[in-house]
Amino acid sequence: MPNSFPRKEIYVYTTEKPLDEKSVFAMNDKDLVIPDYLEDYSKKKWESDNKGWTSSVIPSALEVELVDNSMTIHCGLTEYKYLLGMVKLADEKKRSDDNGVIHGLSIETIPIFSDDTIILERRNSSSTQHGVGFYDFPTASQNAEMYLKKAETKYPGLVKSMFDMSGFPRFHILKSFEQIKPESLETSIKYIGFSRGFEVSLDSQFNSYIFLPLESGEVMTDNKAENRLVYRRSRLLDVLDSINRETALRDINGIRPVPCLQTGGFSIIDDCLGNILSFIYHTDNSNYSEAITILKESGYTINEVKPKGNLVKLDDLV
């Protein structure tokens, strides 16, 4: 049903080839208008549900320009409470709204560890109210004003601004894996596209990956590990085939995913599924069609985004 929420529908744009981080830019050159009803609703929900939380200023992507092997993300500014309010309102109404969409500027970087593994993390209510119980890569996070001071204090000079598409993903990695040092992140981050989902996310996400010189076991040493799964990169198709199953694929440590309350089975954030598809396209292309088929057989509608000319308006991904 069009506009119903949640629904298992994903839009994914995959670049023709991986883009070096130096070819990806974000800028504040658009105006974002939030409808009065969403502004009022979001303020009230924030006051009742999120006392003590920080509603940071965040960029919100509106258009993506793709020219000569580069990507420019055109953004406006808003606050996080309006993004979260958009999701909560859709959940209450059981339908998504085409007006006043807040996409944020979220980056998810897939870290590939030197033992050829990847790590998924189960989202929990202590850190978010968005997508609780779903798994994604721990690095997924909004670029936000509230992180600038923290980044400058701990890693001086790493993050230049809210629109920094090189520094911010590195900061997201460092705050996700405290065992990693900045000097381990000298390898280039490769951007591979963006995605938007309607099962849980509603906002959009910019997707990338990086190869790291550490084994996964070196970062599975703190209390965050209890919510994390470690899989061989070669098993990604089997991971996708486990989605929505109560008895899902065990990770390399014999740990089985915890079922999600919303779906009743192992679930991965919809935007993250888009990232995995683009990653498979670029690193294991012979399995890309099978990955699409597996998700479709799990009930997902996969929309592969084609730019109009050299531009994608994110509000058109509905």
Short mmCIF file of C-alpha atoms in Angstrom, two decimals:
data_model
loop_
_atom_site.label_atom_id
_atom_site.label_comp_id
_atom_site.label_asym_id
_atom_site.label_seq_id
_atom_site.Cartn_x
_atom_site.Cartn_y
_atom_site.Cartn_z
CA MET A 1 0.00 0.00 0.00
CA PRO A 2 1.56 3.32 -1.05
CA ASN A 3 2.63 5.52 1.88
CA SER A 4 1.84 2.87 4.49
CA PHE A 5 4.37 2.70 7.32
CA PRO A 6 6.13 0.54 8.14
CA ARG A 7 6.50 -1.14 4.77
CA LYS A 8 9.34 -3.22 3.38
CA GLU A 9 10.47 -0.87 0.65
CA ILE A 10 13.99 0.41 -0.01
CA TYR A 11 15.38 2.93 -2.48
CA VAL A 12 19.07 2.48 -3.24
CA TYR A 13 21.44 4.39 -5.47
CA THR A 14 24.75 2.69 -6.25
CA THR A 15 27.62 4.60 -7.84
CA GLU A 16 29.10 3.31 -11.09
CA LYS A 17 32.39 2.87 -9.26
CA PRO A 18 33.45 3.60 -5.67
CA LEU A 19 34.10 7.30 -5.11
CA ASP A 20 37.11 8.46 -3.16
CA GLU A 21 36.10 10.50 -0.13
CA LYS A 22 37.87 13.53 -1.65
CA SER A 23 35.26 13.48 -4.43
CA VAL A 24 32.27 13.64 -2.06
CA PHE A 25 31.07 17.00 -0.77
CA ALA A 26 28.19 18.32 1.34
CA MET A 27 27.15 21.95 1.56
CA ASN A 28 24.57 24.15 3.23
CA ASP A 29 22.92 25.82 0.24
CA LYS A 30 19.23 24.89 0.52
CA ASP A 31 16.27 25.97 2.66
CA LEU A 32 14.38 23.26 4.52
CA VAL A 33 10.77 24.08 5.38
CA ILE A 34 9.13 22.05 8.16
CA PRO A 35 5.30 22.02 8.13
CA ASP A 36 3.71 23.65 11.18
CA TYR A 37 1.95 20.43 12.22
CA LEU A 38 5.23 18.49 12.25
CA GLU A 39 7.04 21.25 14.12
CA ASP A 40 4.33 21.39 16.81
CA TYR A 41 4.10 17.61 17.12
CA SER A 42 7.88 17.17 17.31
CA LYS A 43 8.32 19.78 20.02
CA LYS A 44 5.62 18.23 22.19
CA LYS A 45 6.96 14.67 21.73
CA TRP A 46 10.49 15.80 22.51
CA GLU A 47 9.37 17.50 25.72
CA SER A 48 7.44 14.42 26.85
CA ASP A 49 9.78 11.64 25.61
CA ASN A 50 13.28 13.06 25.54
CA LYS A 51 13.93 15.17 28.62
CA GLY A 52 17.67 15.49 29.16
CA TRP A 53 18.51 14.62 25.54
CA THR A 54 20.20 17.09 23.19
CA SER A 55 18.28 18.07 20.06
CA SER A 56 21.32 18.95 18.02
CA VAL A 57 21.36 21.06 14.90
CA ILE A 58 21.86 18.68 11.96
CA PRO A 59 22.22 19.05 8.21
CA SER A 60 19.41 17.60 6.13
CA ALA A 61 20.18 16.47 2.60
CA LEU A 62 17.71 17.51 -0.10
CA GLU A 63 19.43 16.88 -3.42
CA VAL A 64 22.38 14.81 -4.62
CA GLU A 65 24.32 15.99 -7.65
CA LEU A 66 26.39 13.40 -9.51
CA VAL A 67 28.94 14.80 -11.97
CA ASP A 68 32.28 13.47 -13.28
CA ASN A 69 32.80 10.77 -10.66
CA SER A 70 31.92 13.11 -7.81
CA MET A 71 28.95 13.49 -5.48
CA THR A 72 27.71 16.79 -4.06
CA ILE A 73 25.03 16.71 -1.37
CA HIS A 74 22.94 19.87 -1.13
CA CYS A 75 21.56 20.40 2.38
CA GLY A 76 19.54 22.64 4.62
CA LEU A 77 19.66 22.82 8.42
CA THR A 78 17.21 21.54 11.02
CA GLU A 79 17.21 19.88 14.48
CA TYR A 80 17.27 16.21 15.38
CA LYS A 81 13.95 16.44 17.26
CA TYR A 82 12.15 17.09 13.97
CA LEU A 83 13.69 14.02 12.32
CA LEU A 84 12.70 11.85 15.28
CA GLY A 85 9.27 13.51 15.35
CA MET A 86 8.77 12.65 11.67
CA VAL A 87 9.40 8.97 12.42
CA LYS A 88 7.17 8.92 15.52
CA LEU A 89 4.32 10.66 13.70
CA ALA A 90 4.51 8.17 10.83
CA ASP A 91 4.43 5.33 13.35
CA GLU A 92 1.33 6.78 15.00
CA LYS A 93 -0.48 7.45 11.71
CA LYS A 94 0.78 4.21 10.12
CA ARG A 95 1.72 6.09 6.97
CA SER A 96 4.66 8.15 5.79
CA ASP A 97 4.28 11.79 4.77
CA ASP A 98 5.61 13.14 1.48
CA ASN A 99 5.72 16.68 2.90
CA GLY A 100 8.41 18.07 5.17
CA VAL A 101 10.66 15.02 4.88
CA ILE A 102 13.83 15.31 6.95
CA HIS A 103 16.59 13.19 5.47
CA GLY A 104 19.40 14.20 7.81
CA LEU A 105 23.02 13.70 6.79
CA SER A 106 23.70 10.22 8.05
CA ILE A 107 26.80 8.28 7.03
CA GLU A 108 27.26 4.55 7.48
CA THR A 109 30.73 3.20 6.78
CA ILE A 110 31.23 -0.55 6.60
CA PRO A 111 34.53 -1.39 8.32
CA ILE A 112 36.13 -4.48 6.77
CA PHE A 113 38.57 -5.93 9.26
CA SER A 114 41.86 -7.57 8.26
CA ASP A 115 40.45 -11.06 9.00
CA ASP A 116 37.83 -10.29 6.29
CA THR A 117 34.99 -9.86 8.75
CA ILE A 118 32.28 -7.28 9.31
CA ILE A 119 30.46 -6.37 12.54
CA LEU A 120 26.76 -5.69 12.99
CA GLU A 121 25.35 -4.09 16.14
CA ARG A 122 21.87 -4.29 17.65
CA ARG A 123 20.43 -0.83 18.30
CA ASN A 124 19.19 -0.32 21.86
CA SER A 125 16.99 2.21 23.64
CA SER A 126 19.80 3.60 25.78
CA SER A 127 21.23 5.43 22.77
CA THR A 128 18.33 5.87 20.34
CA GLN A 129 14.55 5.70 19.91
CA HIS A 130 14.89 5.04 16.19
CA GLY A 131 15.13 1.46 14.93
CA VAL A 132 15.48 -0.16 18.36
CA GLY A 133 16.07 -3.91 18.06
CA PHE A 134 17.28 -3.75 14.45
CA TYR A 135 20.91 -4.40 13.51
CA ASP A 136 23.16 -2.16 11.44
CA PHE A 137 26.83 -1.26 11.24
CA PRO A 138 27.89 0.48 14.48
CA THR A 139 29.30 3.41 12.50
CA ALA A 140 25.89 4.63 11.27
CA SER A 141 25.33 8.11 12.69
CA GLN A 142 24.11 11.58 11.88
CA ASN A 143 26.54 14.40 11.22
CA ALA A 144 25.57 16.77 14.01
CA GLU A 145 26.67 20.01 15.63
CA MET A 146 26.74 18.36 19.06
CA TYR A 147 29.64 16.14 17.97
CA LEU A 148 31.91 18.95 16.78
CA LYS A 149 33.23 19.93 20.22
CA LYS A 150 33.60 16.29 21.26
CA ALA A 151 35.55 15.51 18.10
CA GLU A 152 37.82 18.55 18.46
CA THR A 153 38.53 17.74 22.11
CA LYS A 154 39.44 14.10 21.51
CA TYR A 155 40.74 14.22 17.94
CA PRO A 156 41.89 17.80 17.17
CA GLY A 157 41.54 18.76 13.53
CA LEU A 158 39.75 15.55 12.51
CA VAL A 159 36.30 17.04 11.80
CA LYS A 160 36.18 20.42 10.08
CA SER A 161 32.42 21.06 10.04
CA MET A 162 29.00 19.40 10.06
CA PHE A 163 29.43 18.90 6.31
CA ASP A 164 32.79 17.12 6.50
CA MET A 165 32.38 13.86 4.55
CA SER A 166 35.94 12.68 5.38
CA GLY A 167 36.34 13.63 9.03
CA PHE A 168 32.86 12.75 10.26
CA PRO A 169 32.80 9.12 9.12
CA ARG A 170 36.19 8.64 10.80
CA PHE A 171 34.81 10.15 14.00
CA HIS A 172 31.81 7.80 13.78
CA ILE A 173 34.23 4.85 13.50
CA LEU A 174 36.38 6.02 16.41
CA LYS A 175 33.42 6.54 18.75
CA SER A 176 32.01 3.13 17.75
CA PHE A 177 35.29 1.26 18.26
CA GLU A 178 37.33 2.85 21.03
CA GLN A 179 40.18 0.38 20.43
CA ILE A 180 40.86 1.91 17.00
CA LYS A 181 43.37 4.76 16.79
CA PRO A 182 43.17 7.59 14.24
CA GLU A 183 46.37 6.38 12.55
CA SER A 184 44.54 3.15 11.66
CA LEU A 185 42.16 5.16 9.48
CA GLU A 186 44.63 6.41 6.90
CA THR A 187 43.09 4.21 4.19
CA SER A 188 40.67 6.08 1.93
CA ILE A 189 36.96 5.83 2.62
CA LYS A 190 35.07 4.79 -0.50
CA TYR A 191 31.54 6.11 -1.05
CA ILE A 192 29.23 3.75 -2.91
CA GLY A 193 25.84 5.50 -2.91
CA PHE A 194 22.89 6.26 -0.70
CA SER A 195 19.65 4.63 0.40
CA ARG A 196 16.26 5.35 1.94
CA GLY A 197 13.98 2.81 3.59
CA PHE A 198 10.39 2.69 4.81
CA GLU A 199 10.45 -0.25 7.22
CA VAL A 200 11.96 1.81 10.02
CA SER A 201 14.21 4.67 8.81
CA LEU A 202 12.33 7.23 6.67
CA ASP A 203 15.47 9.38 6.53
CA SER A 204 18.24 8.82 3.98
CA GLN A 205 21.76 7.52 4.49
CA PHE A 206 25.03 7.90 2.59
CA ASN A 207 26.92 4.66 2.24
CA SER A 208 30.62 3.84 2.26
CA TYR A 209 33.27 1.32 3.31
CA ILE A 210 36.85 1.23 4.56
CA PHE A 211 39.44 -1.54 4.98
CA LEU A 212 41.05 -1.56 8.43
CA PRO A 213 44.41 -3.03 9.53
CA LEU A 214 42.91 -4.68 12.64
CA GLU A 215 41.19 -8.01 13.19
CA SER A 216 37.62 -7.96 14.48
CA GLY A 217 38.67 -9.69 17.70
CA GLU A 218 40.74 -6.64 18.63
CA VAL A 219 37.59 -4.48 18.91
CA MET A 220 35.33 -7.08 20.55
CA THR A 221 36.78 -6.47 23.99
CA ASP A 222 34.36 -4.13 25.77
CA ASN A 223 30.74 -4.14 26.94
CA LYS A 224 29.54 -3.11 23.47
CA ALA A 225 30.46 -6.58 22.23
CA GLU A 226 27.38 -8.14 23.81
CA ASN A 227 25.19 -6.43 21.20
CA ARG A 228 27.47 -7.21 18.26
CA LEU A 229 27.74 -10.00 15.69
CA VAL A 230 30.88 -10.84 13.71
CA TYR A 231 30.41 -12.40 10.26
CA ARG A 232 32.79 -13.42 7.51
CA ARG A 233 32.39 -11.08 4.57
CA SER A 234 31.98 -14.18 2.39
CA ARG A 235 28.75 -15.00 4.30
CA LEU A 236 26.89 -11.78 3.50
CA LEU A 237 24.36 -13.58 1.29
CA ASP A 238 23.66 -16.02 4.13
CA VAL A 239 23.22 -13.06 6.51
CA LEU A 240 20.65 -11.54 4.14
CA ASP A 241 18.93 -14.91 3.82
CA SER A 242 18.56 -14.98 7.64
CA ILE A 243 16.49 -11.79 7.75
CA ASN A 244 13.11 -12.15 9.46
CA ARG A 245 13.94 -15.67 10.58
CA GLU A 246 13.59 -16.50 14.27
CA THR A 247 16.53 -18.91 13.96
CA ALA A 248 19.10 -16.84 12.10
CA LEU A 249 22.70 -17.51 11.10
CA ARG A 250 25.14 -17.74 14.01
CA ASP A 251 28.19 -15.49 13.82
CA ILE A 252 31.81 -16.73 13.94
CA ASN A 253 31.62 -16.84 17.75
CA GLY A 254 28.49 -18.99 17.70
CA ILE A 255 26.20 -16.11 18.68
CA ARG A 256 22.73 -16.00 17.15
CA PRO A 257 21.00 -12.65 16.42
CA VAL A 258 18.34 -11.44 18.84
CA PRO A 259 14.89 -11.24 17.18
CA CYS A 260 13.44 -7.76 16.74
CA LEU A 261 10.18 -6.99 18.53
CA GLN A 262 8.72 -5.18 15.49
CA THR A 263 9.30 -8.03 13.03
CA GLY A 264 9.60 -11.12 15.24
CA GLY A 265 12.88 -12.15 13.62
CA PHE A 266 16.43 -11.08 12.82
CA SER A 267 16.17 -7.63 11.25
CA ILE A 268 18.61 -5.19 9.66
CA ILE A 269 17.90 -1.47 9.27
CA ASP A 270 16.50 -0.81 5.79
CA ASP A 271 19.07 1.88 4.91
CA CYS A 272 21.78 -0.56 5.97
CA LEU A 273 20.37 -3.18 3.59
CA GLY A 274 20.83 -0.61 0.83
CA ASN A 275 24.43 -0.17 1.91
CA ILE A 276 25.02 -3.92 1.85
CA LEU A 277 23.57 -4.15 -1.66
CA SER A 278 25.86 -1.41 -2.96
CA PHE A 279 28.82 -2.99 -1.17
CA ILE A 280 28.13 -6.38 -2.78
CA TYR A 281 27.73 -4.67 -6.17
CA HIS A 282 31.23 -3.19 -5.91
CA THR A 283 33.14 -5.95 -4.11
CA ASP A 284 31.36 -9.18 -5.12
CA ASN A 285 29.39 -8.26 -8.23
CA SER A 286 28.62 -11.83 -9.30
CA ASN A 287 26.41 -12.15 -6.20
CA TYR A 288 24.58 -8.83 -6.58
CA SER A 289 21.56 -10.23 -8.45
CA GLU A 290 21.22 -13.03 -5.91
CA ALA A 291 21.31 -10.49 -3.07
CA ILE A 292 18.44 -8.57 -4.69
CA THR A 293 16.50 -11.83 -5.15
CA ILE A 294 17.00 -12.86 -1.52
CA LEU A 295 15.60 -9.54 -0.26
CA LYS A 296 12.66 -9.68 -2.67
CA GLU A 297 11.87 -13.21 -1.52
CA SER A 298 11.88 -11.83 2.04
CA GLY A 299 9.15 -9.40 1.02
CA TYR A 300 11.18 -6.28 0.20
CA THR A 301 10.54 -4.01 -2.74
CA ILE A 302 13.93 -2.82 -4.01
CA ASN A 303 13.94 0.37 -6.09
CA GLU A 304 17.25 0.98 -7.84
CA VAL A 305 17.48 4.76 -8.20
CA LYS A 306 18.33 6.29 -11.58
CA PRO A 307 19.27 10.00 -11.57
CA LYS A 308 17.33 12.42 -13.74
CA GLY A 309 20.17 13.96 -15.65
CA ASN A 310 22.81 14.32 -12.95
CA LEU A 311 20.46 15.01 -10.03
CA VAL A 312 18.49 13.02 -7.47
CA LYS A 313 15.92 14.84 -5.34
CA LEU A 314 15.62 12.78 -2.18
CA ASP A 315 11.99 13.82 -1.66
CA ASP A 316 11.19 11.94 -4.90
CA LEU A 317 12.17 8.63 -3.29
CA VAL A 318 8.67 7.82 -2.07
#
